[in-house]
CSV table of C-alpha atoms in Angstrom, one decimal:
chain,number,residue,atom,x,y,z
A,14,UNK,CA,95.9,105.2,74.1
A,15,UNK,CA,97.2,101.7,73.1
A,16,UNK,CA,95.2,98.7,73.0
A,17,UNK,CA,91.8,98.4,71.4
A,18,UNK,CA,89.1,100.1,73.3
A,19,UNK,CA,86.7,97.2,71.8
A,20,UNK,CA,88.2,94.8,73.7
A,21,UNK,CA,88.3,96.2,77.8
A,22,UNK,CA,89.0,93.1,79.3
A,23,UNK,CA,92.2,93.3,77.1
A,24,UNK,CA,92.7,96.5,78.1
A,25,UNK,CA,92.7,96.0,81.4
A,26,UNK,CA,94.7,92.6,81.5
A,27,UNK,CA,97.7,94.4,78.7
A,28,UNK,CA,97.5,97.6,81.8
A,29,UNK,CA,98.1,95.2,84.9
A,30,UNK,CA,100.7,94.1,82.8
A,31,UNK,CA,102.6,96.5,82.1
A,32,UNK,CA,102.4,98.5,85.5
A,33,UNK,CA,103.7,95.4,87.0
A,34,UNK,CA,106.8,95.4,84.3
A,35,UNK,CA,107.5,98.8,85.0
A,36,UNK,CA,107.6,98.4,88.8
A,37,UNK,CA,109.8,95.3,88.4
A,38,UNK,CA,112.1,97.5,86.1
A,39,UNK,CA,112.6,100.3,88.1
A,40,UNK,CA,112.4,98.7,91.5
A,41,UNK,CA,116.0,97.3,91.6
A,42,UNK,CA,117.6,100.6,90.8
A,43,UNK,CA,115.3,102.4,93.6
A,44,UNK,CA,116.5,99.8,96.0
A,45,UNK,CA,119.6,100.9,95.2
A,46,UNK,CA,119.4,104.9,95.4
A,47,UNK,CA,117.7,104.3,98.9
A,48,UNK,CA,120.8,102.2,100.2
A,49,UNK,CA,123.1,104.9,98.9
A,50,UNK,CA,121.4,107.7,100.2
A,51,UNK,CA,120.8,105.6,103.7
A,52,UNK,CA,117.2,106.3,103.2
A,53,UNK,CA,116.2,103.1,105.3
A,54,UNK,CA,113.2,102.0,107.4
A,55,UNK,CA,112.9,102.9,111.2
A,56,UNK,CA,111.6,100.0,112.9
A,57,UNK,CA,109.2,100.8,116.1
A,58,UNK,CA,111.0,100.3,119.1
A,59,UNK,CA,107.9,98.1,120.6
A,60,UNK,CA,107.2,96.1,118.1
A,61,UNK,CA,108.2,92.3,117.8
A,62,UNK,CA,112.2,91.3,118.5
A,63,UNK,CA,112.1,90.0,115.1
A,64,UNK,CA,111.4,92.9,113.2
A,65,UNK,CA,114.5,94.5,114.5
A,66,UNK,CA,117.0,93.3,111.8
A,67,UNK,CA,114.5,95.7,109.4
A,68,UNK,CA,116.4,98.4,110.9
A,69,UNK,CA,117.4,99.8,107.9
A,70,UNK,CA,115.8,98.1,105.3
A,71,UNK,CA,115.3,100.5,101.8
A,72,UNK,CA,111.6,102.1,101.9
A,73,UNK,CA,109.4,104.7,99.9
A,74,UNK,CA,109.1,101.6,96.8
A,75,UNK,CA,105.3,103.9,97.0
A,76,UNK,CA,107.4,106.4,94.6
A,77,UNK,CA,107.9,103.6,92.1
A,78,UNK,CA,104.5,101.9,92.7
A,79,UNK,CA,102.9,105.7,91.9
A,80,UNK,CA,105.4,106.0,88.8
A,81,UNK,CA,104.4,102.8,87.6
A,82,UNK,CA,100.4,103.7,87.8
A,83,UNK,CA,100.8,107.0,86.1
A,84,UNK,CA,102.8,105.7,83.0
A,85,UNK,CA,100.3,102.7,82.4
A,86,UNK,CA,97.4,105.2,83.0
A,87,UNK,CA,98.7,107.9,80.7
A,88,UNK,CA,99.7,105.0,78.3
A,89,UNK,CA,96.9,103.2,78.3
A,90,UNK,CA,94.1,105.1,79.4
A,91,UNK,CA,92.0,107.9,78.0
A,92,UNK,CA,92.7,110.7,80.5
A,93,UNK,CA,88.7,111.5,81.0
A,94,UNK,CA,87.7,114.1,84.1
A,95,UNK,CA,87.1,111.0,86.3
A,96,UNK,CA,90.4,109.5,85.2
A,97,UNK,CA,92.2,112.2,86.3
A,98,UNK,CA,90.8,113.4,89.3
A,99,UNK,CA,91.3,110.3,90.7
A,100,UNK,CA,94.7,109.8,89.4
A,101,UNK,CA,95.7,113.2,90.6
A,102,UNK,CA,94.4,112.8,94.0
A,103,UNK,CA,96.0,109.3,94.3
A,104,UNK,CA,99.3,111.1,93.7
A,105,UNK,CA,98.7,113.9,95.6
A,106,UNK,CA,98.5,111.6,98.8
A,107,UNK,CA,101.6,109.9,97.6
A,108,UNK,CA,103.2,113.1,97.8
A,109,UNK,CA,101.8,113.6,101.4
A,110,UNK,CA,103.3,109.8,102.5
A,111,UNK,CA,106.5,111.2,100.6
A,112,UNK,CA,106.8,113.6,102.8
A,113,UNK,CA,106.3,111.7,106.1
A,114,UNK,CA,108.3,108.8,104.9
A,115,UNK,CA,111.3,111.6,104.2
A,116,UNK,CA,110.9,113.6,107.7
A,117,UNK,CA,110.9,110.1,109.3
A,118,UNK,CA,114.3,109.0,108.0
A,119,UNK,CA,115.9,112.3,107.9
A,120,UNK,CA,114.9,112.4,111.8
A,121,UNK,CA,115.5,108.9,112.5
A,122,UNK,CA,112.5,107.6,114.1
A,123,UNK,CA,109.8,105.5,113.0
A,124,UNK,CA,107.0,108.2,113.2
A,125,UNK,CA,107.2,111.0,110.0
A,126,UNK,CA,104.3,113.6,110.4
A,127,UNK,CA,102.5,114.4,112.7
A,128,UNK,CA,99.0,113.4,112.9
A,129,UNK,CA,97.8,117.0,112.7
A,130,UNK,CA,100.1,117.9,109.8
A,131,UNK,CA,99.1,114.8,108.2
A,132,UNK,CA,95.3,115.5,108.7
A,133,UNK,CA,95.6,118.7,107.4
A,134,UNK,CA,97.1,117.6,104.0
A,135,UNK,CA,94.5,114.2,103.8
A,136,UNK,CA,91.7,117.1,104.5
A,137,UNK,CA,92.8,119.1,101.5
A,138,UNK,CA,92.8,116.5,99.1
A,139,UNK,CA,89.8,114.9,100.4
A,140,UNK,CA,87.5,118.7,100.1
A,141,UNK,CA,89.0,119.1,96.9
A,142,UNK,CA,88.9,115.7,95.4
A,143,UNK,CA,84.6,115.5,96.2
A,144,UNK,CA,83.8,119.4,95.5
A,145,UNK,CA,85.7,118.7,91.7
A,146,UNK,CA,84.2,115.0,91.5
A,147,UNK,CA,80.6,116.8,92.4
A,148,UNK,CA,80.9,119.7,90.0
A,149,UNK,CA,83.4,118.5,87.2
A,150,UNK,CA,82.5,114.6,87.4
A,151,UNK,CA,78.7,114.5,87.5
A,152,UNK,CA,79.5,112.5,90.6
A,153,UNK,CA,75.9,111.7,92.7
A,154,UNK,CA,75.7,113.0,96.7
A,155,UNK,CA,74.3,109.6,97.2
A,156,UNK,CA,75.3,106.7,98.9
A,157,UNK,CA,74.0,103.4,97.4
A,158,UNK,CA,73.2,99.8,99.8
A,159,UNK,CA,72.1,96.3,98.7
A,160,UNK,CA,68.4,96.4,98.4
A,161,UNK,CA,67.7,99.0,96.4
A,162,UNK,CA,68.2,101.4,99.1
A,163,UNK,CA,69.8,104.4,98.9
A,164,UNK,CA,70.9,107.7,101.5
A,165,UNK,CA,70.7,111.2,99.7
A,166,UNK,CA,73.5,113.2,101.6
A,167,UNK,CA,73.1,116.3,99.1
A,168,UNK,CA,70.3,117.5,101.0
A,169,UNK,CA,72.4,119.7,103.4
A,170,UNK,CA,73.9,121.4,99.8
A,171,UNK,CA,75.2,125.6,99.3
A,172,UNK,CA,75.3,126.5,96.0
A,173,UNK,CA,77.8,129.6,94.9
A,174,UNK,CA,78.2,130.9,91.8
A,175,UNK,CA,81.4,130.9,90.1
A,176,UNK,CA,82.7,132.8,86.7
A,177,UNK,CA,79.0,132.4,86.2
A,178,UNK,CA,78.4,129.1,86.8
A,179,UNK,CA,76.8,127.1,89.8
A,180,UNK,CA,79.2,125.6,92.0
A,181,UNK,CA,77.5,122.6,94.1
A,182,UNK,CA,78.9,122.0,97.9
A,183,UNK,CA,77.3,119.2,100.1
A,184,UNK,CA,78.3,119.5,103.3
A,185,UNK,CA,77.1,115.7,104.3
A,186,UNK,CA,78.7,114.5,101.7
A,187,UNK,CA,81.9,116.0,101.9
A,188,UNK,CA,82.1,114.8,105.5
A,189,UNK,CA,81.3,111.1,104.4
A,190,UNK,CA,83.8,111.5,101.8
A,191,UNK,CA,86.4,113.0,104.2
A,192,UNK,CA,85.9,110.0,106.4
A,193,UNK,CA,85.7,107.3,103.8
A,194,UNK,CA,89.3,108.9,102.0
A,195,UNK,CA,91.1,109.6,105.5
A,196,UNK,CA,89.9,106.2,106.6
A,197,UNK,CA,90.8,103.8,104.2
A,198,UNK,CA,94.3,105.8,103.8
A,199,UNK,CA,95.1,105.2,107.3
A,200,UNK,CA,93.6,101.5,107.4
A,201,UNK,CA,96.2,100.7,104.8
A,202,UNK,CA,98.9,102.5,106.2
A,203,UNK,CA,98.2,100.7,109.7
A,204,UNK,CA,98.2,97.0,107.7
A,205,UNK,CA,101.7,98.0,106.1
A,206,UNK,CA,103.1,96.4,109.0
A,207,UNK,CA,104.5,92.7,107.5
A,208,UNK,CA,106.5,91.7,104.4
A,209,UNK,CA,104.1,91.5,101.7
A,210,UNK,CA,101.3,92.1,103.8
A,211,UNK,CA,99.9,95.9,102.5
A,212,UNK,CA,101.4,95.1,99.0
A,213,UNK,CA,99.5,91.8,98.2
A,214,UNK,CA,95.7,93.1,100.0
A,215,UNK,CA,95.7,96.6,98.4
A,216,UNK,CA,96.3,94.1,95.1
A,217,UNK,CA,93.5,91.8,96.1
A,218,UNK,CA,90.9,94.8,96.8
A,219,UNK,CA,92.0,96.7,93.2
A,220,UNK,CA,91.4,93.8,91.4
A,221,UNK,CA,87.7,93.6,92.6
A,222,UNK,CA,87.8,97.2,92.3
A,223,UNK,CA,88.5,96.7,88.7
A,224,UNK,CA,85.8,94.8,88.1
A,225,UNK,CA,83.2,97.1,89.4
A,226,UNK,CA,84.6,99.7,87.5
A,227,UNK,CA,84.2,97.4,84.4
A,228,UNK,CA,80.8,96.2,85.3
A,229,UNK,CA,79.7,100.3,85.7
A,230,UNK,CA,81.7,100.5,81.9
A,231,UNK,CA,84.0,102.6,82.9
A,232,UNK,CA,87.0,101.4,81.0
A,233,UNK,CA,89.2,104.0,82.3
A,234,UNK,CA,88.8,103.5,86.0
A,235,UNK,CA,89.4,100.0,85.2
A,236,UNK,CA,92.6,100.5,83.4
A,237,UNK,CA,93.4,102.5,86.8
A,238,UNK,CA,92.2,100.0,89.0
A,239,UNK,CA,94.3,97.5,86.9
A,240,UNK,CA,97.4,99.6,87.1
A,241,UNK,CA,97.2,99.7,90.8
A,242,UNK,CA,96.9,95.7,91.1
A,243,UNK,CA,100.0,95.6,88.5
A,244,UNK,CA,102.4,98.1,90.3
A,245,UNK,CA,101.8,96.4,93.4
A,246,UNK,CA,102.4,92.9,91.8
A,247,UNK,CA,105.7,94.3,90.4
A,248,UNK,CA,106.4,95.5,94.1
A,249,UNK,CA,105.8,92.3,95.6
A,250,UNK,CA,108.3,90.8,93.4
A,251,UNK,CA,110.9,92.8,96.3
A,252,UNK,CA,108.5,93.1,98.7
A,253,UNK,CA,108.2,89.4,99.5
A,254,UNK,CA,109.8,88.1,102.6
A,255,UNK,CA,112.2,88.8,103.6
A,256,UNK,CA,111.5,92.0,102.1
A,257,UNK,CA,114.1,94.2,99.5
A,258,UNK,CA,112.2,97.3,100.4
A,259,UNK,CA,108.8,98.4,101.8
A,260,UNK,CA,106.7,101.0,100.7
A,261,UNK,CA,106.1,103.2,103.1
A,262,UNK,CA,103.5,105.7,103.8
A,263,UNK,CA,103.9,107.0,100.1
A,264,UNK,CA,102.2,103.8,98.7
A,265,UNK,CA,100.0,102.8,101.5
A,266,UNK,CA,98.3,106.0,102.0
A,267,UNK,CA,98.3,106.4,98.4
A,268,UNK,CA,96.8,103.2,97.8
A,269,UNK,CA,93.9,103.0,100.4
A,270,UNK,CA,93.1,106.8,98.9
A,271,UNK,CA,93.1,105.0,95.3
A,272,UNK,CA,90.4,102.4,96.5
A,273,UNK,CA,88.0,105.3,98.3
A,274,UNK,CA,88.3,107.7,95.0
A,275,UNK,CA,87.3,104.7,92.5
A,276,UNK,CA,84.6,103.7,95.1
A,277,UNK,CA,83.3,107.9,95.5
A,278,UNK,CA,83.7,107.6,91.3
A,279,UNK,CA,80.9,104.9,90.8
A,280,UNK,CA,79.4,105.4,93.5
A,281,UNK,CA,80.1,102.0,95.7
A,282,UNK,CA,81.4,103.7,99.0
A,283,UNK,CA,79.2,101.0,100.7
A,284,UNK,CA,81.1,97.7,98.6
A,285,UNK,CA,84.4,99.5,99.2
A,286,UNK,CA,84.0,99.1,102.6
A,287,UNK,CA,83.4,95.1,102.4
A,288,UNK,CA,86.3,95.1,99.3
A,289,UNK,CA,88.2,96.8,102.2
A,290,UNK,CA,87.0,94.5,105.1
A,291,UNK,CA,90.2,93.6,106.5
A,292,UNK,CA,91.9,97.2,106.6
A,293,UNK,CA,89.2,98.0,108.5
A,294,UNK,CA,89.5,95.0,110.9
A,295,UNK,CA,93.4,96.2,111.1
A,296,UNK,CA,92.2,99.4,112.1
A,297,UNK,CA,89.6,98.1,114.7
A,298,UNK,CA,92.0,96.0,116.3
A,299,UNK,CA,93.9,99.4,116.8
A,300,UNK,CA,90.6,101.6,118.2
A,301,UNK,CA,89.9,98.7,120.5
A,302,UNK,CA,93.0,98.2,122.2
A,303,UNK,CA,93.5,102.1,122.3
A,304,UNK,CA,90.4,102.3,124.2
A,305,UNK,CA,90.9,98.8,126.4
A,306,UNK,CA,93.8,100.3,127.8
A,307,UNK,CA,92.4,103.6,128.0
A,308,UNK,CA,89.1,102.4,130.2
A,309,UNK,CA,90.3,99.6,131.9
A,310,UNK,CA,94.2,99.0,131.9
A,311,UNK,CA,93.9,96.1,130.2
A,312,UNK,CA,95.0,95.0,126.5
A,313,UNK,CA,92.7,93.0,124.3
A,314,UNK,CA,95.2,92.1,121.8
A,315,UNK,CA,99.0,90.7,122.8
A,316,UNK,CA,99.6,93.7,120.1
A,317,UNK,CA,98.2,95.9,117.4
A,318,UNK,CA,97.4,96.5,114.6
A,319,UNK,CA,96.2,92.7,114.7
A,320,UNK,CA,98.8,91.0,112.4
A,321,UNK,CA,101.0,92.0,115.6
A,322,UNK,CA,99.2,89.5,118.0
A,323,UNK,CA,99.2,86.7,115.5
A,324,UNK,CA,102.6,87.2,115.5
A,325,UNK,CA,103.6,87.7,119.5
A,326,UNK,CA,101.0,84.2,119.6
A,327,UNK,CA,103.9,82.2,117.8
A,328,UNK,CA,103.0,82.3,114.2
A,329,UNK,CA,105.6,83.1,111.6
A,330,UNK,CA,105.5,86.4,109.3
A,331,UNK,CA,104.5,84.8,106.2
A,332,UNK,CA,101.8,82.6,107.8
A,333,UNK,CA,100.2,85.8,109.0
A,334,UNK,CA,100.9,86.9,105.6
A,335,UNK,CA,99.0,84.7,103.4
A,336,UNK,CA,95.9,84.1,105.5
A,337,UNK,CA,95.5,87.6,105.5
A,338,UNK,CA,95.4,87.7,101.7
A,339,UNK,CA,93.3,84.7,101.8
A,340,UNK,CA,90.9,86.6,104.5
A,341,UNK,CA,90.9,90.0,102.3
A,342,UNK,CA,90.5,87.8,99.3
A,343,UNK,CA,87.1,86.5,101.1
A,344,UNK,CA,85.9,89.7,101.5
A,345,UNK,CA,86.8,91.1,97.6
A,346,UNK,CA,84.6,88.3,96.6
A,347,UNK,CA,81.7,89.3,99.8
A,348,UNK,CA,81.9,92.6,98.1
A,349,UNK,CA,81.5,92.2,94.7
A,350,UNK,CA,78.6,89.9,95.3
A,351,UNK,CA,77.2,92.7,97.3
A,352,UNK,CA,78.0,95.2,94.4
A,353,UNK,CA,75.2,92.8,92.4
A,354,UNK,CA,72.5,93.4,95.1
A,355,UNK,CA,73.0,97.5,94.6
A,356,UNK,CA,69.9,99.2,93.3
């Protein structure tokens, strides 16, 4: 582990760092496999007449921004249980977007998986990841709000015994874990809709993230957290409008699971939520007009997810762009002020 483990501010500053070096490194010569292997993005038919000249555009730069996070965590980080179980289920949802990003290009069409595929796979990590953060972590079956007030979901809990040893299964919990890790993954996926957009709010929401961790001394999960706001600096660099290369469903998914496992890890599921306030306004905006249409015919928004209507209203990309990081900026800092007011 470099770095001295006296100083975790350091620690954490040298990690964001370097995972943003690496991405920036690598980057350019990913950009350039993806254009020679015509792996390119496939813009939605329905979506705004401007996107159309993205038709093509290099994507998966979530391989790079996962390469990045594992080097600097594996560098700089002690690799504790907690440490890797989160790293390791990060990946493993990479590797799930991978695959959709791949079976969308290789079919030509901007969907990749289906959403029952995809649900299987997001359920598999998402049993595994709480059932080994429950038994090898230490990790609590509760769920923590301002106040001082707290929800015990391990009440509902079977306990086997394995190679002699208790084995620990809350059913509630698992449920609210499966919900927290499949929603965030798909609330970021939904806002990796604009250049710069996913990139620079999942950077924003580590960074607070980070600082939990570090208030909760966990110095590793802060090294993670501080990889994860590096990489997707370094991404950014390309990712800017107009944008190099996008990162598909291998960084966004990857991403929003990264913010629910930290959040399951110290046990601040509730301040993820705020830290994460604007994916889930992405993904309302979605659920509304779904269900507008549905009931009624009508549309609520001009388009979702909501980044869409700003733009169909007249205003340009990078407009949208940066008042949404200001907006998910606004809400890192709601949430870590709510992190104070945890019992």
């Amino acid at each position: 582990m470099l770095g001295n483990a006296a100083y975790p501010t350091y620690q954490a500053f040298i990690s964001l760092a370097v995972a943003a070096v690496i991405a920036a490194v690598i980057m350019p010569l990913w950009i350039r496999v993806m254009r020679i292997e015509h792996f390119g993005q496939q813009v939605r038919a329905d979506g705004p007449e401007q996107h159309l000249i993205k038709q093509g555009t290099p994507t998966m730069g979530g391989v790079v921004i996962l390469v990045a996070l594992a080097i600097t965590c594996l560098v700089m980080g002690r690799l504790t249980a907690e440490l890797a179980l989160v790293l390791i289920a990060t990946l493993a949802t990479g590797v799930l977007g991978l695959i959709d990003d791949l079976t969308s290009v290789t079919h030509g069409r901007s969907l990749g998986l289906t959403p029952h595929a995809k649900m299987i796979g997001l359920t598999l990590i998402c049993v595994l990841f709480c059932l080994l953060s429950i038994n090898w972590c230490g990790v609590e079956p509760v769920v923590r709000f301002p106040g001082g007030l707290s929800v015990d979901l391990g009440v509902l809990t079977t306990t086997v015994d394995i190679a002699g040893e208790p084995f620990h299964i809350p059913w509630l919990y698992m449920i609210f874990t499966w919900l927290l890790i499949v929603g965030l993954s798909n609330a970021v996926n939904l806002t990796d809709g604009l250049d710069g957009l996913a990139g620079g709010t999942s950077m924003i929401a580590m960074l607070v993230m980070a600082a939990v961790c570090f208030i909760c001394n966990d110095s590793n999960l802060t090294i993670f957290c501080a990889a994860c706001a590096g990489a997707c600096l370094g991404f950014l660099w390309f990712n800017c409008y107009p944008a190099s290369i996008f990162m598909g469903d291998t960084g966004s998914l990857a991403l929003g699971a990264a913010l629910a496992c930290v959040a399951v890890m110290t046990n601040t599921e509730v301040v993820s939520l705020i830290v994460g306030g604007l994916f889930i306004i992405e993904t309302l905006s979605v659920m509304i007009q779904v269900v507008s249409f549905r009931l009624t015919g009508k549309r609520v928004f001009l388009m979702a997810p909501i980044h869409h209507h700003f733009e169909k209203k007249g205003w340009a990309e990078t407009k949208v762009v940066i008042r949404f990081w200001i907006i998910a900026a606004a809400f890192g800092a709601l949430g870590l002020a709510v992190f104070f007011q945890l019992g």
